[in-house]
Amino acid sequence: MLTVDTLTVAYGAIPALHEASFTVGAGEVVALIGANGAGKSSLLKALMGLVAHRAGKLSLDEADLRGFSTRQRIARGFALSPEGRHVFPDLSVQENLDLGYLGRDAAEAMRRAEAMFALFPRLAERRRQLAGTMSGGEQQMLAIARAMMAGPRLLMLDEPTLGLAPIVVQQIGHFIDQVRKQGLSVIIAEQNAEMALGAADRAYVLENGHIVLAGTAADLLRDPAVKKAFLGL
Ligand SMILES: Nc1ncnc2c1ncn2[C@@H]1O[C@H](COP(=O)(O)OP(=O)(O)OP(=O)(O)O)[C@@H](O)[C@H]1O
Ligand SMILES: [Mg+2]
């Protein structure tokens, strides 16, 4: 579905991502693992068109998306739940979700919100609560749900489990399983390799802006270099 060749990002003279090539299939969950500063967020921001980037190819179902604005990429089905959650603290859960829906069909917005409440029952109980007063885990669920309101085909999650309790990490894993069954493609960027490889079909390992390893999640879980660098084994 998504094909990317030689994607490069630099901030002025600072290189962040060097000629990354990768694919994501329809209904596939792909993990991006790497330490601090490896280039995970830069890669996702480049896909969203949020940072300047170059690529030999960046296409969705053969349509060339290079030169597309963020808005156009969202219209094609890209959505990002950014690092650090970024919910609107003074708005309610429901209002945060409504902002994530970019169309004009109120009934459709309500249908999508209900689908999110079914996937994240914690949010359903709190739909009128101000987002800023919720726990970190609840805010993360809301950030993901808000990205889903745009009705993406490719959902990108940037460090969705950072700092969260194991039970919440599990719930996010369960969410990914559910949406994958509905045919959604997911890219999950994580330092928590155990979580990401547990959720993913395939994975890429990023180091200093370079993809240094690629394979099935099962193979990478067994890879000695991955075990040593990311799994504490
Ligand atoms: N706006 C920016 N201006 C300058 N340099 C940046 C900017 N954003 C990121 N960088 C640099 O680009 C490199 C990659 O950063 P990036 O945020 O993509 O890494 P990451 O893998 O997401 O790290 P983390 O796990 O800490 O979120 C780093 O060296 C970082 O300092
Ligand atoms: Mg990051």
Coordinates of C-alpha atoms and ligand atoms in Angstrom, one line a residue:
M1 CA 0.0 0.0 0.0
L2 CA 2.6 2.5 1.1
T3 CA 6.0 2.5 -0.7
V4 CA 8.8 4.8 0.4
D5 CA 12.3 4.9 -1.2
T6 CA 15.3 6.9 0.0
L7 CA 13.4 9.2 2.4
T8 CA 15.8 11.8 3.8
V9 CA 15.1 14.4 6.4
A10 CA 17.6 17.1 7.7
Y11 CA 17.1 20.1 10.0
G12 CA 19.4 22.6 8.4
A13 CA 22.8 20.9 8.7
I14 CA 21.6 18.3 11.1
P15 CA 20.8 15.0 9.4
A16 CA 17.9 13.1 11.0
L17 CA 17.0 10.4 8.5
H18 CA 19.2 9.1 5.7
E19 CA 17.7 7.4 2.7
A20 CA 15.2 5.2 4.5
S21 CA 13.3 2.7 2.3
F22 CA 10.4 0.7 3.5
T23 CA 6.9 -0.5 2.8
V24 CA 3.6 -1.0 4.6
G25 CA 1.0 -3.4 3.4
A26 CA -2.7 -3.1 3.7
G27 CA -3.8 -4.3 7.1
E28 CA -0.2 -4.6 8.2
V29 CA 1.3 -3.4 11.5
V30 CA 4.9 -2.2 11.1
A31 CA 7.1 -1.3 14.0
L32 CA 9.9 1.3 13.9
I33 CA 12.2 0.8 16.8
G34 CA 15.2 2.9 17.8
A35 CA 16.7 4.8 20.7
N36 CA 16.4 8.5 21.4
G37 CA 17.3 10.6 18.4
A38 CA 17.3 7.6 16.0
G39 CA 14.9 9.4 13.6
K40 CA 11.6 7.8 14.3
S41 CA 9.6 10.9 14.8
S42 CA 11.3 12.6 11.8
L43 CA 10.3 9.7 9.6
L44 CA 6.6 9.9 10.7
K45 CA 6.6 13.7 10.4
A46 CA 8.0 13.4 6.9
L47 CA 5.2 11.0 5.9
M48 CA 2.7 13.4 7.3
G49 CA 4.4 16.3 5.4
L50 CA 5.1 18.1 8.6
V51 CA 8.9 18.5 8.0
A52 CA 10.9 19.2 4.8
H53 CA 12.0 15.9 3.2
R54 CA 13.3 14.4 0.0
A55 CA 12.4 11.0 -1.4
G56 CA 12.9 8.9 -4.5
K57 CA 9.5 7.6 -4.0
L58 CA 6.6 8.2 -1.6
S59 CA 3.5 6.6 -2.9
L60 CA 0.2 5.3 -1.6
D61 CA -1.4 2.7 -4.0
E62 CA 0.8 3.9 -6.8
A63 CA -0.3 7.6 -6.3
D64 CA 2.7 9.8 -5.9
L65 CA 2.3 11.8 -2.7
R66 CA 5.6 13.8 -2.9
G67 CA 4.7 17.5 -2.9
F68 CA 1.4 16.9 -1.2
S69 CA 0.6 19.1 1.8
T70 CA -0.3 17.6 5.2
R71 CA -4.0 18.3 4.5
Q72 CA -3.8 16.4 1.2
R73 CA -2.0 13.5 2.9
I74 CA -4.7 13.4 5.6
A75 CA -7.3 13.3 2.8
R76 CA -5.5 10.4 1.3
G77 CA -5.8 8.5 4.6
F78 CA -2.7 9.3 6.7
A79 CA -3.1 10.1 10.4
L80 CA -0.6 10.7 13.1
S81 CA -1.0 10.4 16.9
P82 CA 2.1 12.5 17.8
E83 CA 4.7 11.9 20.5
G84 CA 3.7 13.5 23.8
R85 CA 0.0 13.1 23.4
H86 CA -1.0 16.7 22.8
V87 CA -4.7 16.6 23.7
F88 CA -6.5 19.9 24.1
P89 CA -6.5 20.0 28.0
D90 CA -9.4 22.5 28.4
L91 CA -11.7 20.6 26.1
S92 CA -13.7 17.6 27.0
V93 CA -13.1 14.1 25.6
Q94 CA -16.0 14.5 23.2
E95 CA -14.8 17.9 22.0
N96 CA -11.3 16.6 21.4
L97 CA -12.8 13.8 19.3
D98 CA -15.0 16.2 17.4
L99 CA -11.9 18.2 16.5
G100 CA -10.3 15.1 15.0
Y101 CA -13.2 14.7 12.6
L102 CA -12.5 16.8 9.5
G103 CA -15.7 16.2 7.6
R104 CA -19.1 17.9 7.8
D105 CA -21.4 14.9 8.5
A106 CA -22.5 15.2 12.1
A107 CA -24.0 11.7 12.1
E108 CA -20.8 10.2 10.7
A109 CA -18.8 12.1 13.4
M110 CA -21.1 10.6 16.1
R111 CA -20.7 7.1 14.6
R112 CA -16.9 7.3 14.6
A113 CA -16.9 8.6 18.2
E114 CA -19.1 5.7 19.3
A115 CA -16.7 3.3 17.5
M116 CA -13.8 4.8 19.5
F117 CA -15.8 4.6 22.8
A118 CA -16.4 0.9 22.0
L119 CA -12.6 0.4 21.5
F120 CA -11.7 2.5 24.6
P121 CA -14.4 2.1 27.2
R122 CA -12.4 4.4 29.6
L123 CA -13.1 7.2 27.3
A124 CA -16.8 6.5 27.1
E125 CA -17.1 6.8 30.9
R126 CA -15.3 10.2 30.6
R127 CA -16.7 11.8 27.5
R128 CA -17.6 15.0 29.4
Q129 CA -14.4 15.2 31.4
L130 CA -11.8 17.8 30.5
A131 CA -8.9 16.1 28.8
G132 CA -6.3 17.9 31.0
T133 CA -7.7 16.3 34.1
M134 CA -7.3 12.7 32.8
S135 CA -4.5 10.3 33.6
G136 CA -1.6 9.9 31.2
G137 CA -3.0 6.6 29.9
E138 CA -6.4 8.1 29.3
Q139 CA -4.9 11.1 27.5
Q140 CA -2.9 8.7 25.3
M141 CA -6.1 6.7 24.4
L142 CA -7.7 10.0 23.6
A143 CA -4.8 11.1 21.3
I144 CA -5.1 7.9 19.4
A145 CA -8.9 8.0 19.2
R146 CA -8.7 11.6 17.9
A147 CA -6.3 10.6 15.1
M148 CA -8.8 7.7 14.3
M149 CA -11.6 10.3 13.9
A150 CA -10.1 11.3 10.6
G151 CA -10.9 7.8 9.3
P152 CA -7.4 6.9 8.3
R153 CA -6.2 4.0 6.2
L154 CA -2.7 4.3 7.7
L155 CA -2.5 5.2 11.4
M156 CA 0.9 6.3 12.7
L157 CA 1.5 6.1 16.5
D158 CA 4.5 7.9 17.8
E159 CA 5.7 6.4 21.1
P160 CA 2.1 5.5 22.3
T161 CA 3.2 3.6 25.4
L162 CA 6.0 5.9 26.8
G163 CA 5.6 6.2 30.5
L164 CA 2.4 4.2 30.8
A165 CA 1.5 1.4 33.1
P166 CA 1.6 -2.2 31.8
I167 CA -2.1 -2.5 31.9
V168 CA -2.5 0.6 29.6
V169 CA 0.2 -0.7 27.3
Q170 CA -1.8 -3.9 27.0
Q171 CA -4.9 -2.0 26.2
I172 CA -3.1 -0.1 23.4
G173 CA -1.8 -3.4 22.0
H174 CA -5.4 -4.7 22.1
F175 CA -6.6 -1.6 20.2
I176 CA -4.0 -2.2 17.5
D177 CA -5.1 -5.8 17.1
Q178 CA -8.7 -4.7 16.8
V179 CA -8.1 -2.0 14.1
R180 CA -5.8 -4.3 12.2
K181 CA -8.7 -6.8 11.9
Q182 CA -10.7 -4.0 10.3
G183 CA -8.0 -3.7 7.6
L184 CA -6.2 -0.6 8.9
S185 CA -2.5 -0.3 8.4
V186 CA -0.5 0.9 11.4
I187 CA 3.1 2.2 11.9
I188 CA 4.1 2.2 15.5
A189 CA 7.3 4.0 16.5
E190 CA 8.6 2.8 19.9
Q191 CA 11.6 2.7 22.1
N192 CA 9.7 -0.1 23.9
A193 CA 10.7 -2.8 21.4
E194 CA 9.1 -5.6 23.3
M195 CA 5.7 -3.9 23.0
A196 CA 6.1 -2.9 19.4
L197 CA 7.4 -6.2 18.2
G198 CA 4.6 -7.9 20.1
A199 CA 2.1 -5.9 18.2
A200 CA 3.7 -5.8 14.8
D201 CA 3.9 -8.1 11.7
R202 CA 7.2 -6.6 10.6
A203 CA 9.7 -4.1 11.9
Y204 CA 12.6 -1.8 11.0
V205 CA 15.3 -0.8 13.4
L206 CA 16.6 2.8 13.1
E207 CA 20.0 3.9 14.3
N208 CA 21.3 7.4 13.8
G209 CA 18.9 8.0 11.0
H210 CA 19.7 4.8 9.1
I211 CA 17.6 1.6 8.8
V212 CA 20.1 -1.0 10.1
L213 CA 17.8 -4.0 10.4
A214 CA 14.5 -5.1 8.9
G215 CA 12.5 -8.3 9.2
T216 CA 9.4 -10.0 10.6
A217 CA 8.7 -9.1 14.2
A218 CA 9.2 -12.7 15.1
D219 CA 12.7 -12.8 13.6
L220 CA 13.7 -9.5 15.2
L221 CA 12.5 -10.7 18.6
R222 CA 15.0 -13.5 18.2
D223 CA 17.8 -11.3 16.8
P224 CA 20.8 -11.1 19.1
A225 CA 21.6 -7.5 18.3
V226 CA 17.9 -6.5 19.0
K227 CA 17.9 -8.5 22.2
K228 CA 21.0 -6.8 23.4
A229 CA 20.1 -3.2 22.3
F230 CA 16.4 -3.2 23.1
L231 CA 15.2 -6.1 25.1
G232 CA 17.8 -6.0 27.9
L233 CA 18.7 -9.6 27.3
Ligands
LIG1 N1 13.2 20.5 14.9 C1 14.4 20.0 14.9 N2 15.5 20.8 14.7 C2 16.8 20.3 14.7 N3 17.1 19.0 14.9 C3 16.1 18.2 15.1 C4 14.7 18.6 15.2 N4 13.9 17.6 15.4 C5 14.7 16.5 15.5 N5 16.0 16.9 15.4 C6 17.2 16.0 15.4 O1 17.0 14.9 14.5 C7 17.4 13.7 15.0 C8 16.3 12.7 15.0 O2 15.3 13.1 16.0 P1 13.9 12.4 16.1 O3 13.1 13.2 17.0 O4 13.4 12.0 14.8 O5 14.3 11.0 16.8 P2 13.4 9.9 17.6 O6 13.9 8.6 17.1 O7 12.0 10.3 17.4 O8 13.8 10.1 19.1 P3 13.0 10.0 20.5 O9 12.9 8.5 20.8 O10 13.8 10.7 21.5 O11 11.6 10.6 20.2 C9 18.0 14.0 16.4 O12 19.4 14.1 16.3 C10 17.3 15.3 16.8 O13 18.2 16.1 17.6
MG2 MG 10.5 10.7 18.7

